[in-house]
Short mmCIF file of C-alpha atoms in Angstrom, two decimals:
data_model
loop_
_atom_site.label_atom_id
_atom_site.label_comp_id
_atom_site.label_asym_id
_atom_site.label_seq_id
_atom_site.Cartn_x
_atom_site.Cartn_y
_atom_site.Cartn_z
CA MET A 1 81.75 92.22 101.24
CA ARG A 2 79.42 95.23 101.62
CA THR A 3 81.14 96.32 104.84
CA ALA A 4 84.53 96.18 103.14
CA TRP A 5 83.31 98.12 100.12
CA ILE A 6 81.72 100.87 102.20
CA ALA A 7 84.94 101.11 104.18
CA LEU A 8 86.62 101.73 100.84
CA SER A 9 84.32 104.71 100.30
CA ALA A 10 86.29 106.49 103.00
CA VAL A 11 89.22 106.49 100.62
CA ALA A 12 86.97 108.33 98.19
CA LEU A 13 87.07 111.26 100.58
CA TRP A 14 90.75 111.63 99.81
CA GLY A 15 90.91 111.54 96.06
CA CYS A 16 90.53 107.82 95.44
CA ALA A 17 86.81 107.30 94.90
CA PRO A 18 85.52 103.89 93.77
CA ARG A 19 83.41 103.31 90.71
CA ALA A 20 81.79 100.43 88.91
CA GLU A 21 81.28 99.19 85.38
CA THR A 22 77.99 97.43 86.01
CA SER A 23 75.85 97.67 89.09
CA VAL A 24 74.89 94.65 91.13
CA PRO A 25 72.73 96.22 93.86
CA ALA A 26 73.64 95.05 97.34
CA PRO A 27 70.95 94.20 99.87
CA ALA A 28 69.83 97.30 101.75
CA PRO A 29 70.97 97.19 105.38
CA ALA A 30 68.68 97.92 108.28
CA ALA A 31 68.64 101.53 109.46
CA GLN A 32 70.80 100.82 112.50
CA ASP A 33 73.30 98.98 110.30
CA GLU A 34 73.44 101.88 107.83
CA ALA A 35 74.68 104.21 110.56
CA ARG A 36 77.25 101.64 111.64
CA LEU A 37 78.46 101.15 108.07
CA HIS A 38 78.90 104.89 107.60
CA GLN A 39 81.12 104.80 110.68
CA VAL A 40 83.06 101.95 109.12
CA GLY A 41 83.34 104.16 106.04
CA ALA A 42 85.50 106.60 107.96
CA ALA A 43 87.79 103.84 109.16
CA VAL A 44 90.48 104.15 106.49
CA LEU A 45 91.01 107.81 107.24
CA PHE A 46 90.96 107.31 110.97
CA TRP A 47 92.93 104.13 111.33
CA SER A 48 95.46 104.31 114.11
CA GLN A 49 99.12 104.34 113.12
CA GLU A 50 99.33 100.72 114.23
CA GLU A 51 96.44 99.86 111.89
CA ARG A 52 98.05 101.73 108.99
CA LEU A 53 101.30 99.87 109.44
CA ARG A 54 99.46 96.58 109.59
CA ASN A 55 96.98 97.21 106.75
CA PHE A 56 98.83 99.22 104.09
CA PRO A 57 100.93 96.17 103.10
CA ALA A 58 97.95 93.82 103.33
CA MET A 59 94.91 95.54 101.80
CA GLU A 60 93.94 92.33 100.03
CA LYS A 61 93.14 90.84 103.44
CA ILE A 62 90.55 93.55 104.08
CA PHE A 63 89.05 94.46 100.71
CA PRO A 64 87.94 92.57 97.61
CA GLY A 65 90.05 92.97 94.49
CA ASN A 66 91.48 91.56 91.28
CA THR A 67 95.01 90.35 90.61
CA VAL A 68 97.32 92.03 88.11
CA LYS A 69 99.53 89.11 87.12
CA ALA A 70 103.26 89.13 86.57
CA GLY A 71 104.79 86.43 84.44
CA GLY A 72 107.48 85.68 81.93
CA ARG A 73 110.57 87.84 81.58
CA VAL A 74 111.31 90.19 84.47
CA ARG A 75 112.86 93.53 83.54
CA PRO A 76 116.15 93.60 85.47
CA LEU A 77 117.05 96.43 87.78
CA PRO A 78 120.83 96.01 88.08
CA ASP A 79 122.79 97.62 90.87
CA GLY A 80 124.34 100.98 90.12
CA ALA A 81 126.90 102.97 92.05
CA PRO A 82 125.63 103.66 95.58
CA LEU A 83 124.14 107.11 95.84
CA PRO A 84 126.58 109.44 97.63
CA ILE A 85 124.23 110.45 100.40
CA ALA A 86 124.87 109.80 104.09
CA ALA A 87 123.15 106.74 105.51
CA ALA A 88 122.22 108.75 108.59
CA GLU A 89 120.40 111.26 106.41
CA VAL A 90 118.45 108.50 104.68
CA ASP A 91 117.61 106.94 108.06
CA ALA A 92 116.42 110.28 109.43
CA PHE A 93 114.20 110.90 106.40
CA MET A 94 112.65 107.44 106.56
CA LYS A 95 112.00 107.69 110.29
CA ALA A 96 110.51 111.19 110.11
CA GLN A 97 108.23 110.24 107.20
CA ASN A 98 107.35 106.71 108.36
CA VAL A 99 108.76 105.38 105.08
CA ALA A 100 108.47 101.62 104.68
CA GLY A 101 110.23 101.44 101.32
CA LEU A 102 112.54 103.84 99.48
CA ILE A 103 114.17 103.20 96.12
CA VAL A 104 116.10 105.39 93.70
CA LEU A 105 116.82 104.38 90.11
CA GLN A 106 119.07 106.21 87.70
CA ASP A 107 119.35 105.04 84.12
CA GLY A 108 117.41 101.97 85.21
CA LYS A 109 119.98 101.01 87.87
CA VAL A 110 119.34 100.83 91.59
CA ARG A 111 121.39 103.44 93.43
CA LEU A 112 119.50 103.26 96.72
CA GLU A 113 117.06 100.71 98.13
CA ARG A 114 115.95 100.57 101.74
CA TYR A 115 113.13 98.91 103.66
CA ALA A 116 111.72 99.44 107.13
CA LEU A 117 108.63 98.83 109.26
CA GLY A 118 108.56 95.13 108.40
CA TYR A 119 108.28 95.77 104.64
CA SER A 120 110.47 93.85 102.18
CA ARG A 121 111.19 93.34 98.49
CA GLU A 122 108.68 90.47 98.47
CA GLY A 123 105.85 92.61 99.85
CA ARG A 124 103.32 95.07 98.43
CA TRP A 125 102.16 98.49 99.63
CA THR A 126 99.00 100.40 98.83
CA SER A 127 99.19 103.30 96.38
CA PHE A 128 96.00 105.31 96.86
CA SER A 129 95.91 107.97 94.08
CA VAL A 130 99.20 106.86 92.53
CA ALA A 131 96.85 104.49 90.70
CA LYS A 132 95.42 107.45 88.75
CA SER A 133 98.64 107.72 86.74
CA VAL A 134 98.48 104.00 85.95
CA THR A 135 94.87 104.32 84.82
CA SER A 136 95.80 107.12 82.43
CA THR A 137 98.47 104.84 80.94
CA LEU A 138 95.72 102.38 80.04
CA VAL A 139 94.08 105.15 78.00
CA GLY A 140 97.32 105.40 76.03
CA ALA A 141 97.36 101.64 75.57
CA ALA A 142 93.75 101.67 74.35
CA ILE A 143 94.63 104.34 71.79
CA ARG A 144 97.59 102.33 70.53
CA ASP A 145 95.40 99.24 70.28
CA GLY A 146 92.75 101.13 68.31
CA TYR A 147 90.01 100.89 70.94
CA ILE A 148 90.06 104.68 71.33
CA LYS A 149 90.73 106.79 68.25
CA SER A 150 91.71 110.14 69.79
CA LEU A 151 91.78 112.14 73.00
CA ASP A 152 89.68 114.72 71.19
CA GLU A 153 86.73 112.35 70.99
CA PRO A 154 83.78 113.10 73.24
CA VAL A 155 83.47 111.08 76.41
CA THR A 156 79.88 110.33 75.48
CA LYS A 157 81.04 108.21 72.54
CA TYR A 158 82.17 105.59 75.05
CA ILE A 159 79.83 106.47 77.93
CA PRO A 160 76.57 107.38 76.17
CA ASP A 161 74.82 107.41 79.56
CA LEU A 162 76.35 110.90 80.01
CA ALA A 163 74.67 112.35 76.91
CA GLY A 164 72.64 115.46 77.68
CA ALA A 165 74.35 115.92 81.06
CA GLY A 166 77.18 118.20 82.19
CA TYR A 167 79.71 115.98 80.41
CA HIS A 168 78.01 116.35 77.04
CA GLY A 169 80.67 117.66 74.64
CA VAL A 170 83.55 117.09 77.09
CA THR A 171 86.53 115.35 75.50
CA ILE A 172 88.61 112.48 76.82
CA LYS A 173 91.55 114.88 77.13
CA GLN A 174 89.51 117.22 79.30
CA LEU A 175 88.58 114.28 81.50
CA LEU A 176 92.24 113.25 81.80
CA THR A 177 93.30 116.77 82.76
CA MET A 178 90.30 117.35 85.07
CA THR A 179 89.23 120.42 83.10
CA SER A 180 85.70 119.31 82.21
CA GLY A 181 84.06 122.40 83.68
CA VAL A 182 81.62 120.21 85.61
CA LYS A 183 80.86 121.30 89.16
CA TRP A 184 82.51 119.19 91.86
CA ASN A 185 83.22 119.52 95.56
CA GLU A 186 86.14 117.47 96.88
CA ASP A 187 86.02 118.86 100.42
CA TYR A 188 87.06 115.91 102.54
CA THR A 189 85.54 117.36 105.72
CA ASP A 190 82.11 118.17 104.26
CA PRO A 191 79.58 115.32 104.49
CA ASN A 192 77.58 117.01 101.72
CA SER A 193 80.52 117.16 99.30
CA ASP A 194 80.38 115.17 96.10
CA VAL A 195 83.03 112.72 97.23
CA ALA A 196 81.06 112.06 100.40
CA ARG A 197 77.68 111.74 98.68
CA MET A 198 78.79 109.92 95.54
CA PHE A 199 78.45 106.43 96.99
CA ALA A 200 75.97 107.16 99.73
CA GLU A 201 73.08 107.57 97.31
CA ALA A 202 71.00 104.70 96.00
CA VAL A 203 71.86 103.58 92.45
CA PRO A 204 69.01 102.81 90.06
CA ALA A 205 68.96 99.18 89.00
CA GLY A 206 71.23 98.42 86.07
CA GLN A 207 73.08 101.73 86.19
CA ASP A 208 76.76 102.31 86.82
CA PRO A 209 77.19 103.99 90.25
CA THR A 210 79.81 106.47 89.04
CA VAL A 211 77.93 107.41 85.88
CA ALA A 212 74.61 107.62 87.73
CA TYR A 213 76.05 110.23 90.08
CA MET A 214 78.29 112.13 87.67
CA ARG A 215 75.54 112.64 85.09
CA LYS A 216 73.58 114.69 87.65
CA LEU A 217 76.33 117.29 88.04
CA PRO A 218 75.92 120.67 86.31
CA ARG A 219 78.52 122.41 84.18
CA VAL A 220 79.82 125.67 85.66
CA ASP A 221 82.85 126.44 83.45
CA ALA A 222 83.65 126.02 79.79
CA PRO A 223 85.36 122.67 79.09
CA GLY A 224 89.12 123.09 79.11
CA ALA A 225 89.07 126.40 80.97
CA LYS A 226 89.75 125.44 84.60
CA PHE A 227 91.44 122.64 86.55
CA VAL A 228 89.45 121.23 89.46
CA TYR A 229 90.62 118.00 91.07
CA LYS A 230 87.80 115.47 90.73
CA THR A 231 88.33 111.89 91.78
CA GLY A 232 85.02 111.03 90.15
CA GLU A 233 86.52 111.87 86.77
CA THR A 234 89.30 109.32 87.17
CA ASN A 235 86.62 106.79 87.91
CA LEU A 236 84.89 107.79 84.68
CA ILE A 237 88.20 107.17 82.88
CA GLY A 238 88.13 103.62 84.21
CA VAL A 239 84.56 103.17 82.99
CA LEU A 240 85.63 104.52 79.59
CA VAL A 241 88.60 102.17 79.25
CA ARG A 242 86.57 99.15 80.27
CA ARG A 243 83.79 99.96 77.84
CA ALA A 244 86.19 100.73 75.00
CA THR A 245 88.25 97.57 75.46
CA GLY A 246 85.64 95.20 76.84
CA ARG A 247 88.27 94.14 79.40
CA LYS A 248 88.67 94.24 83.15
CA LEU A 249 91.26 96.86 84.04
CA ALA A 250 93.36 94.32 85.95
CA ASP A 251 93.44 92.01 82.92
CA TYR A 252 94.29 94.83 80.52
CA LEU A 253 97.03 96.10 82.85
CA THR A 254 98.37 92.55 83.12
CA GLU A 255 98.66 92.24 79.34
CA LYS A 256 99.79 95.73 78.40
CA VAL A 257 102.17 96.66 81.24
CA TRP A 258 102.82 93.98 83.84
CA ARG A 259 103.86 91.22 81.45
CA ARG A 260 104.98 93.28 78.47
CA TYR A 261 107.25 95.57 80.46
CA GLY A 262 108.40 92.84 82.83
CA MET A 263 107.04 93.55 86.29
CA GLU A 264 108.41 91.27 88.97
CA ARG A 265 105.45 90.55 91.25
CA ASP A 266 101.67 90.29 91.08
CA ALA A 267 99.76 93.41 92.07
CA PHE A 268 96.39 93.72 93.78
CA TRP A 269 93.72 96.15 92.50
CA MET A 270 90.86 96.81 94.86
CA THR A 271 87.34 96.46 93.47
CA ASP A 272 84.01 98.06 94.29
CA GLN A 273 80.77 96.30 95.16
CA SER A 274 80.21 95.24 91.55
CA GLY A 275 83.65 93.65 91.18
CA ALA A 276 85.06 96.45 88.99
CA GLU A 277 88.49 97.89 89.76
CA VAL A 278 88.64 101.23 91.55
CA SER A 279 90.38 103.12 88.76
CA GLY A 280 91.24 106.23 90.79
CA CYS A 281 92.82 104.36 93.64
CA CYS A 282 94.01 101.34 95.44
CA LEU A 283 96.62 99.40 93.52
CA SER A 284 98.96 97.50 95.83
CA VAL A 285 102.36 97.05 94.20
CA SER A 286 105.88 96.04 95.21
CA LEU A 287 108.47 98.77 95.66
CA ARG A 288 110.58 97.69 92.69
CA ASP A 289 107.53 97.53 90.43
CA TYR A 290 106.54 101.06 91.45
CA ALA A 291 110.03 102.04 90.35
CA ARG A 292 109.50 100.21 87.06
CA ILE A 293 106.34 102.26 86.50
CA GLY A 294 108.45 105.40 86.73
CA GLN A 295 111.13 103.88 84.50
CA LEU A 296 108.47 102.95 81.94
CA THR A 297 107.63 106.63 81.51
CA LEU A 298 111.30 107.44 80.89
CA ASP A 299 111.69 104.57 78.43
CA GLY A 300 108.72 105.80 76.41
CA GLY A 301 106.50 102.72 76.60
CA LYS A 302 107.30 101.35 73.15
CA GLY A 303 104.82 98.63 72.25
CA ILE A 304 102.53 99.70 75.09
CA VAL A 305 101.43 103.27 74.35
CA PRO A 306 101.73 105.47 71.24
CA GLU A 307 105.09 107.08 70.54
CA GLY A 308 105.36 110.31 72.53
CA TRP A 309 102.52 109.39 74.89
CA PHE A 310 104.45 109.81 78.14
CA ALA A 311 106.14 113.03 77.00
CA ASP A 312 102.65 114.42 76.45
CA ALA A 313 101.03 112.82 79.50
CA THR A 314 103.63 114.16 81.92
CA ARG A 315 103.79 117.75 80.66
CA THR A 316 101.61 120.53 82.04
CA HIS A 317 98.19 120.78 80.43
CA ALA A 318 96.45 122.55 83.31
CA THR A 319 97.89 124.94 85.87
CA PHE A 320 97.07 126.01 89.41
CA PRO A 321 99.08 127.93 92.04
CA GLY A 322 102.29 126.00 92.73
CA GLY A 323 102.12 123.39 90.03
CA GLY A 324 100.37 121.76 87.13
CA TYR A 325 98.61 118.66 85.93
CA GLY A 326 99.04 116.41 82.90
CA TYR A 327 97.13 113.26 82.08
CA GLN A 328 96.66 112.22 85.71
CA TRP A 329 100.29 113.10 86.50
CA TRP A 330 101.31 116.05 88.68
CA THR A 331 103.88 118.37 87.12
CA LEU A 332 106.31 120.27 89.32
CA PRO A 333 108.56 123.29 88.85
CA GLY A 334 111.98 122.15 87.66
CA GLY A 335 110.70 119.72 85.03
CA TYR A 336 109.82 116.91 87.43
CA TYR A 337 106.56 114.97 87.40
CA ALA A 338 104.99 112.65 89.92
CA ALA A 339 102.27 110.19 90.79
CA GLN A 340 101.08 110.91 94.31
CA GLY A 341 98.77 109.34 96.88
CA ILE A 342 97.63 110.11 100.40
CA PHE A 343 99.63 109.06 103.47
CA GLY A 344 102.91 109.68 101.65
CA GLN A 345 102.92 107.56 98.49
CA VAL A 346 104.94 108.97 95.58
CA ILE A 347 106.70 108.12 92.33
CA LEU A 348 108.86 111.14 91.45
CA VAL A 349 110.58 111.29 88.07
CA ASP A 350 113.27 113.66 86.79
CA PRO A 351 113.76 113.29 83.03
CA ALA A 352 116.91 115.44 83.04
CA THR A 353 118.88 113.00 85.19
CA ARG A 354 116.76 109.94 84.24
CA LEU A 355 116.07 109.43 87.92
CA VAL A 356 113.10 107.75 89.61
CA MET A 357 112.47 108.00 93.35
CA VAL A 358 109.72 105.99 95.04
CA ALA A 359 108.58 106.24 98.64
CA SER A 360 105.94 103.96 100.14
CA SER A 361 104.96 105.44 103.47
CA ALA A 362 102.51 105.56 106.35
CA TRP A 363 102.18 109.21 107.27
CA THR A 364 100.18 109.92 110.39
CA LYS A 365 97.92 112.23 108.34
CA ALA A 366 96.37 111.68 104.93
CA THR A 367 97.76 114.99 103.68
CA ASP A 368 100.38 117.14 105.37
CA PRO A 369 102.00 120.17 103.67
CA ASP A 370 104.99 120.07 106.00
CA MET A 371 105.64 116.40 105.31
CA ARG A 372 105.25 116.97 101.60
CA GLN A 373 107.73 119.86 101.70
CA ALA A 374 110.23 117.81 103.71
CA ARG A 375 109.93 114.97 101.21
CA LEU A 376 110.57 117.33 98.32
CA ALA A 377 113.61 118.74 100.11
CA PHE A 378 115.00 115.22 100.52
CA ALA A 379 114.24 114.44 96.87
CA LEU A 380 116.20 117.51 95.79
CA LYS A 381 119.17 116.27 97.85
CA VAL A 382 118.86 112.91 96.11
CA LEU A 383 118.83 114.65 92.73
CA GLU A 384 121.94 116.64 93.60
CA ALA A 385 123.71 113.51 94.83
CA ALA A 386 122.82 111.74 91.58
CA LYS A 387 124.67 114.41 89.59
CA ARG A 388 127.99 113.80 91.34
#
């Protein structure tokens, strides 16, 4: 269990850090084992392509986790008119991007659905940071249910452990938009960066690992003034939702989204060493259910989140060169928004055409600007084809 969890900490180096609600200290390994486990920690990032293809659809065989349960009525995804885009072009895109699953919905109808690399409609694929957008949806659900009164409330109301630290006075909204002003280093190549150190340090008995680390960070900017991507803050959102609702995230997601909206298959949500879901990462979901997540945002989430939640969550609240950020959703020029994860995971949504495009992939690099640009170029062709 400890080996698997420390391996998960490698994912933290790429924007999907784990966190825990309550700490159950693991036995300290011997010095020689500690070095070995840190090597294991790099495994996710440095898996071979063969290992990625084998493990991305089967993370539950490697890591501990909780089940998000489907059940009851399944929201149908009827066939629509086939998308007028050449099959050869789709094949070329999927091959170049190592895409295992590609689906395009328009008005809730399937206009394109393709599988490769041994993946199928019955399978699941890991999401990495796509999970951040799902976690933010649980904040909306908690507001609708009355567990959280307002995004303007201070984070310390729900996580009092942060009182007197850099997060004192920071609002839930500023946490969602990663504009807390708290200092953070998400340099994936720096062993002294926050994402590298966050889970390498000992946690005092009875303290939450995420909170214990985050409360030590100083504030360097005024809250709300500057966007800095901080995986640790998504993990704090998970702590906040769990403490506000008194529920496991997997159970709350089961009730509020999976069963209420009509997801088709169970999902798997990886957990940390305490058994708490990794809120910034690591949901494994079927391709069609990823598409339903995108469709949920277009449908407005009636009965799940407050009216207008997704319109607000998916608009730009913070800007940086080349794009913007909402409530754990990336906003793109042209009115699009997306949930994105390393190694090529994406849910791209265009409200204007009511189109959802999902790609579950196994890129050979965790992040690749050229691959990302090529994917966007293909998405724009899909959007043009959808208008015909």
